[in-house]
mmCIF file of N, CA, C and O in Angstrom:
data_model
loop_
_atom_site.group_PDB
_atom_site.id
_atom_site.type_symbol
_atom_site.label_atom_id
_atom_site.label_comp_id
_atom_site.label_asym_id
_atom_site.label_seq_id
_atom_site.Cartn_x
_atom_site.Cartn_y
_atom_site.Cartn_z
ATOM 1 N N MET A 30 -82.961 14.996 -54.933
ATOM 2 C CA MET A 30 -82.858 13.441 -55.654
ATOM 3 C C MET A 30 -82.576 13.537 -56.997
ATOM 4 O O MET A 30 -83.028 14.590 -57.692
ATOM 5 N N GLU A 31 -81.490 12.620 -57.229
ATOM 6 C CA GLU A 31 -80.872 12.769 -58.527
ATOM 7 C C GLU A 31 -80.837 11.447 -58.920
ATOM 8 O O GLU A 31 -80.698 10.470 -58.614
ATOM 9 N N LYS A 32 -81.645 11.050 -60.449
ATOM 10 C CA LYS A 32 -81.454 10.005 -61.112
ATOM 11 C C LYS A 32 -80.383 10.597 -62.119
ATOM 12 O O LYS A 32 -80.641 11.217 -62.925
ATOM 13 N N THR A 33 -79.562 9.311 -62.532
ATOM 14 C CA THR A 33 -78.679 9.513 -63.873
ATOM 15 C C THR A 33 -78.858 8.676 -64.970
ATOM 16 O O THR A 33 -79.123 7.366 -64.133
ATOM 17 N N LYS A 34 -79.096 8.780 -65.936
ATOM 18 C CA LYS A 34 -79.489 7.446 -66.974
ATOM 19 C C LYS A 34 -78.319 7.888 -68.165
ATOM 20 O O LYS A 34 -78.140 9.058 -68.533
ATOM 21 N N THR A 35 -77.649 6.699 -68.648
ATOM 22 C CA THR A 35 -76.832 6.938 -69.634
ATOM 23 C C THR A 35 -77.199 5.912 -70.532
ATOM 24 O O THR A 35 -77.416 4.803 -70.519
ATOM 25 N N ASP A 36 -77.235 6.362 -72.176
ATOM 26 C CA ASP A 36 -77.455 5.533 -73.277
ATOM 27 C C ASP A 36 -76.486 5.005 -73.500
ATOM 28 O O ASP A 36 -75.162 5.110 -73.081
ATOM 29 N N ASN A 37 -76.288 4.024 -74.845
ATOM 30 C CA ASN A 37 -75.448 3.723 -75.620
ATOM 31 C C ASN A 37 -74.480 5.079 -76.180
ATOM 32 O O ASN A 37 -73.152 4.091 -76.369
ATOM 33 N N LYS A 38 -74.539 6.358 -75.948
ATOM 34 C CA LYS A 38 -73.789 7.037 -76.194
ATOM 35 C C LYS A 38 -72.957 7.297 -75.116
ATOM 36 O O LYS A 38 -73.383 7.979 -74.155
ATOM 37 N N PRO A 39 -71.648 6.980 -75.472
ATOM 38 C CA PRO A 39 -70.656 7.042 -74.106
ATOM 39 C C PRO A 39 -70.645 8.802 -73.630
ATOM 40 O O PRO A 39 -70.247 8.462 -72.429
ATOM 41 N N TYR A 40 -70.534 9.871 -74.341
ATOM 42 C CA TYR A 40 -70.235 11.244 -73.916
ATOM 43 C C TYR A 40 -71.855 11.953 -74.104
ATOM 44 O O TYR A 40 -71.812 13.012 -73.924
ATOM 45 N N GLU A 41 -72.525 10.986 -73.049
ATOM 46 C CA GLU A 41 -74.273 11.849 -73.166
ATOM 47 C C GLU A 41 -74.892 11.308 -72.049
ATOM 48 O O GLU A 41 -74.920 9.962 -71.612
ATOM 49 N N SER A 42 -75.403 12.390 -71.375
ATOM 50 C CA SER A 42 -76.131 11.724 -69.840
ATOM 51 C C SER A 42 -77.188 12.366 -69.754
ATOM 52 O O SER A 42 -77.491 13.604 -70.061
ATOM 53 N N ILE A 43 -78.482 12.006 -69.088
ATOM 54 C CA ILE A 43 -79.506 12.522 -68.708
ATOM 55 C C ILE A 43 -79.734 12.406 -67.376
ATOM 56 O O ILE A 43 -79.709 11.137 -66.629
ATOM 57 N N SER A 44 -79.886 13.527 -66.327
ATOM 58 C CA SER A 44 -80.233 13.595 -65.152
ATOM 59 C C SER A 44 -81.358 14.085 -64.734
ATOM 60 O O SER A 44 -81.713 14.966 -65.408
ATOM 61 N N GLU A 45 -81.974 13.673 -63.671
ATOM 62 C CA GLU A 45 -83.172 14.157 -63.449
ATOM 63 C C GLU A 45 -83.501 14.609 -62.100
ATOM 64 O O GLU A 45 -82.738 14.007 -61.209
ATOM 65 N N TYR A 46 -83.692 15.906 -61.933
ATOM 66 C CA TYR A 46 -83.834 16.655 -60.351
ATOM 67 C C TYR A 46 -85.270 16.729 -59.871
ATOM 68 O O TYR A 46 -85.599 17.663 -60.744
ATOM 69 N N LYS A 47 -85.367 16.770 -58.691
ATOM 70 C CA LYS A 47 -86.537 16.662 -58.428
ATOM 71 C C LYS A 47 -86.184 17.860 -56.928
ATOM 72 O O LYS A 47 -85.835 17.903 -55.993
ATOM 73 N N ILE A 48 -86.864 19.059 -57.565
ATOM 74 C CA ILE A 48 -86.867 19.945 -56.217
ATOM 75 C C ILE A 48 -88.210 20.737 -56.093
ATOM 76 O O ILE A 48 -88.881 21.376 -56.863
ATOM 77 N N GLY A 49 -88.951 20.241 -54.762
ATOM 78 C CA GLY A 49 -90.198 20.846 -54.521
ATOM 79 C C GLY A 49 -91.211 19.734 -55.332
ATOM 80 O O GLY A 49 -91.026 18.664 -55.703
ATOM 81 N N ASN A 50 -92.263 20.537 -55.940
ATOM 82 C CA ASN A 50 -92.466 19.877 -56.994
ATOM 83 C C ASN A 50 -92.734 19.847 -58.069
ATOM 84 O O ASN A 50 -92.932 19.229 -59.261
ATOM 85 N N THR A 51 -91.428 20.497 -58.954
ATOM 86 C CA THR A 51 -90.776 20.651 -59.933
ATOM 87 C C THR A 51 -89.560 19.456 -60.565
ATOM 88 O O THR A 51 -88.744 19.428 -59.386
ATOM 89 N N THR A 52 -89.563 18.883 -61.505
ATOM 90 C CA THR A 52 -88.761 18.122 -62.032
ATOM 91 C C THR A 52 -88.227 18.566 -62.952
ATOM 92 O O THR A 52 -88.742 19.083 -64.171
ATOM 93 N N TYR A 53 -86.853 18.746 -62.926
ATOM 94 C CA TYR A 53 -85.853 19.447 -63.811
ATOM 95 C C TYR A 53 -84.954 18.164 -64.714
ATOM 96 O O TYR A 53 -84.766 17.286 -63.803
ATOM 97 N N ILE A 54 -85.144 18.306 -66.015
ATOM 98 C CA ILE A 54 -84.268 16.915 -66.725
ATOM 99 C C ILE A 54 -83.102 17.921 -67.343
ATOM 100 O O ILE A 54 -83.735 18.566 -68.185
ATOM 101 N N VAL A 55 -82.093 17.631 -67.395
ATOM 102 C CA VAL A 55 -80.671 17.945 -67.862
ATOM 103 C C VAL A 55 -80.178 16.804 -68.589
ATOM 104 O O VAL A 55 -79.967 15.871 -68.214
ATOM 105 N N LYS A 56 -79.941 17.355 -69.809
ATOM 106 C CA LYS A 56 -79.053 16.608 -70.560
ATOM 107 C C LYS A 56 -77.649 16.950 -70.746
ATOM 108 O O LYS A 56 -77.529 18.221 -71.273
ATOM 109 N N THR A 57 -76.696 16.407 -70.663
ATOM 110 C CA THR A 57 -75.549 16.644 -70.972
ATOM 111 C C THR A 57 -74.673 16.110 -72.025
ATOM 112 O O THR A 57 -74.869 14.616 -71.668
ATOM 113 N N LYS A 58 -74.053 16.835 -72.692
ATOM 114 C CA LYS A 58 -73.090 16.233 -74.016
ATOM 115 C C LYS A 58 -71.965 16.854 -73.923
ATOM 116 O O LYS A 58 -71.692 17.857 -73.706
ATOM 117 N N PHE A 59 -71.052 15.760 -74.264
ATOM 118 C CA PHE A 59 -69.399 16.336 -74.222
ATOM 119 C C PHE A 59 -69.083 16.303 -75.829
ATOM 120 O O PHE A 59 -69.492 15.120 -76.097
ATOM 121 N N ASP A 60 -68.772 16.851 -76.591
ATOM 122 C CA ASP A 60 -68.399 17.105 -78.051
ATOM 123 C C ASP A 60 -66.695 17.178 -77.936
ATOM 124 O O ASP A 60 -66.117 17.950 -77.831
ATOM 125 N N LEU A 61 -65.951 15.908 -78.489
ATOM 126 C CA LEU A 61 -64.801 15.572 -78.334
ATOM 127 C C LEU A 61 -63.794 16.430 -79.460
ATOM 128 O O LEU A 61 -62.578 16.236 -79.040
ATOM 129 N N ASN A 62 -64.832 16.683 -80.525
ATOM 130 C CA ASN A 62 -64.381 17.312 -81.644
ATOM 131 C C ASN A 62 -64.121 18.842 -81.344
ATOM 132 O O ASN A 62 -63.856 19.678 -82.487
ATOM 133 N N GLY A 63 -64.933 19.117 -80.369
ATOM 134 C CA GLY A 63 -65.037 20.953 -80.135
ATOM 135 C C GLY A 63 -63.574 21.448 -79.151
ATOM 136 O O GLY A 63 -62.254 20.853 -79.763
ATOM 137 N N GLU A 64 -63.689 21.859 -78.559
ATOM 138 C CA GLU A 64 -62.800 23.022 -77.689
ATOM 139 C C GLU A 64 -61.560 21.631 -77.264
ATOM 140 O O GLU A 64 -62.438 20.725 -76.480
ATOM 141 N N SER A 65 -60.395 22.001 -76.822
ATOM 142 C CA SER A 65 -59.866 21.377 -75.971
ATOM 143 C C SER A 65 -59.977 21.290 -74.504
ATOM 144 O O SER A 65 -60.730 22.615 -74.204
ATOM 145 N N LEU A 66 -59.562 20.878 -73.390
ATOM 146 C CA LEU A 66 -59.944 21.211 -72.043
ATOM 147 C C LEU A 66 -59.133 22.647 -71.993
ATOM 148 O O LEU A 66 -59.767 23.256 -71.261
ATOM 149 N N ASN A 67 -58.050 22.719 -72.088
ATOM 150 C CA ASN A 67 -57.319 23.670 -71.776
ATOM 151 C C ASN A 67 -57.939 24.975 -72.934
ATOM 152 O O ASN A 67 -57.786 26.143 -71.760
ATOM 153 N N GLU A 68 -58.367 24.791 -73.660
ATOM 154 C CA GLU A 68 -59.296 26.169 -74.413
ATOM 155 C C GLU A 68 -60.556 26.234 -73.555
ATOM 156 O O GLU A 68 -60.713 27.306 -73.125
ATOM 157 N N ILE A 69 -61.186 25.414 -72.990
ATOM 158 C CA ILE A 69 -62.537 25.532 -72.412
ATOM 159 C C ILE A 69 -61.998 26.215 -70.699
ATOM 160 O O ILE A 69 -62.705 27.512 -70.482
ATOM 161 N N ILE A 70 -61.099 25.812 -70.189
ATOM 162 C CA ILE A 70 -60.800 26.372 -69.011
ATOM 163 C C ILE A 70 -59.890 27.762 -69.328
ATOM 164 O O ILE A 70 -60.283 28.749 -68.475
ATOM 165 N N SER A 71 -59.302 28.238 -70.348
ATOM 166 C CA SER A 71 -58.534 29.557 -70.290
ATOM 167 C C SER A 71 -60.239 30.189 -70.661
ATOM 168 O O SER A 71 -60.196 31.572 -70.270
ATOM 169 N N ARG A 72 -61.087 29.961 -71.497
ATOM 170 C CA ARG A 72 -62.342 30.756 -72.005
ATOM 171 C C ARG A 72 -63.029 31.153 -70.806
ATOM 172 O O ARG A 72 -63.524 31.992 -70.552
ATOM 173 N N LEU A 73 -63.079 30.059 -69.777
ATOM 174 C CA LEU A 73 -63.901 30.380 -68.748
ATOM 175 C C LEU A 73 -63.424 31.412 -67.608
ATOM 176 O O LEU A 73 -64.000 32.393 -67.198
ATOM 177 N N ILE A 74 -61.855 31.065 -67.685
ATOM 178 C CA ILE A 74 -61.164 32.141 -66.639
ATOM 179 C C ILE A 74 -61.150 33.320 -67.071
ATOM 180 O O ILE A 74 -61.261 34.496 -66.821
ATOM 181 N N ASN A 75 -61.037 33.673 -68.639
ATOM 182 C CA ASN A 75 -61.076 35.096 -69.210
ATOM 183 C C ASN A 75 -62.664 35.631 -69.067
ATOM 184 O O ASN A 75 -62.655 36.754 -68.930
ATOM 185 N N LYS A 76 -63.157 35.149 -68.981
ATOM 186 C CA LYS A 76 -64.752 35.075 -69.148
ATOM 187 C C LYS A 76 -64.715 35.863 -67.105
ATOM 188 O O LYS A 76 -65.536 36.977 -67.105
ATOM 189 N N GLU A 77 -64.298 35.189 -66.661
ATOM 190 C CA GLU A 77 -64.463 35.672 -64.798
ATOM 191 C C GLU A 77 -63.895 36.582 -64.962
ATOM 192 O O GLU A 77 -64.224 37.268 -64.078
ATOM 193 N N ILE A 78 -62.607 36.758 -65.378
ATOM 194 C CA ILE A 78 -61.539 38.078 -65.386
ATOM 195 C C ILE A 78 -62.293 39.336 -65.820
ATOM 196 O O ILE A 78 -62.741 40.651 -65.248
ATOM 197 N N HIS A 79 -63.270 38.929 -67.031
ATOM 198 C CA HIS A 79 -63.983 40.068 -67.334
ATOM 199 C C HIS A 79 -65.394 41.021 -66.259
ATOM 200 O O HIS A 79 -65.485 41.804 -66.955
ATOM 201 N N LYS A 80 -65.737 39.365 -65.821
ATOM 202 C CA LYS A 80 -66.603 39.930 -65.023
ATOM 203 C C LYS A 80 -66.161 40.909 -63.869
ATOM 204 O O LYS A 80 -66.584 41.642 -63.675
ATOM 205 N N ALA A 81 -65.045 40.620 -63.629
ATOM 206 C CA ALA A 81 -64.421 41.261 -62.009
ATOM 207 C C ALA A 81 -64.182 42.580 -62.388
ATOM 208 O O ALA A 81 -64.009 43.423 -61.586
ATOM 209 N N ALA A 82 -63.911 42.794 -63.847
ATOM 210 C CA ALA A 82 -63.178 44.057 -64.148
ATOM 211 C C ALA A 82 -64.064 45.108 -64.255
ATOM 212 O O ALA A 82 -65.560 45.504 -64.250
#
């Protein structure tokens, strides 16, 4: 079961996940002043390549 709540902040959301008797609250934030999407994807690909090597 998932509930998502969005405040007035357009790049932030809070999701609630209930697994068994435990409830997990996850806050997701996007920083548009940080890395570009290309930089993020490149970093993640390089990380996976290092893991496989």
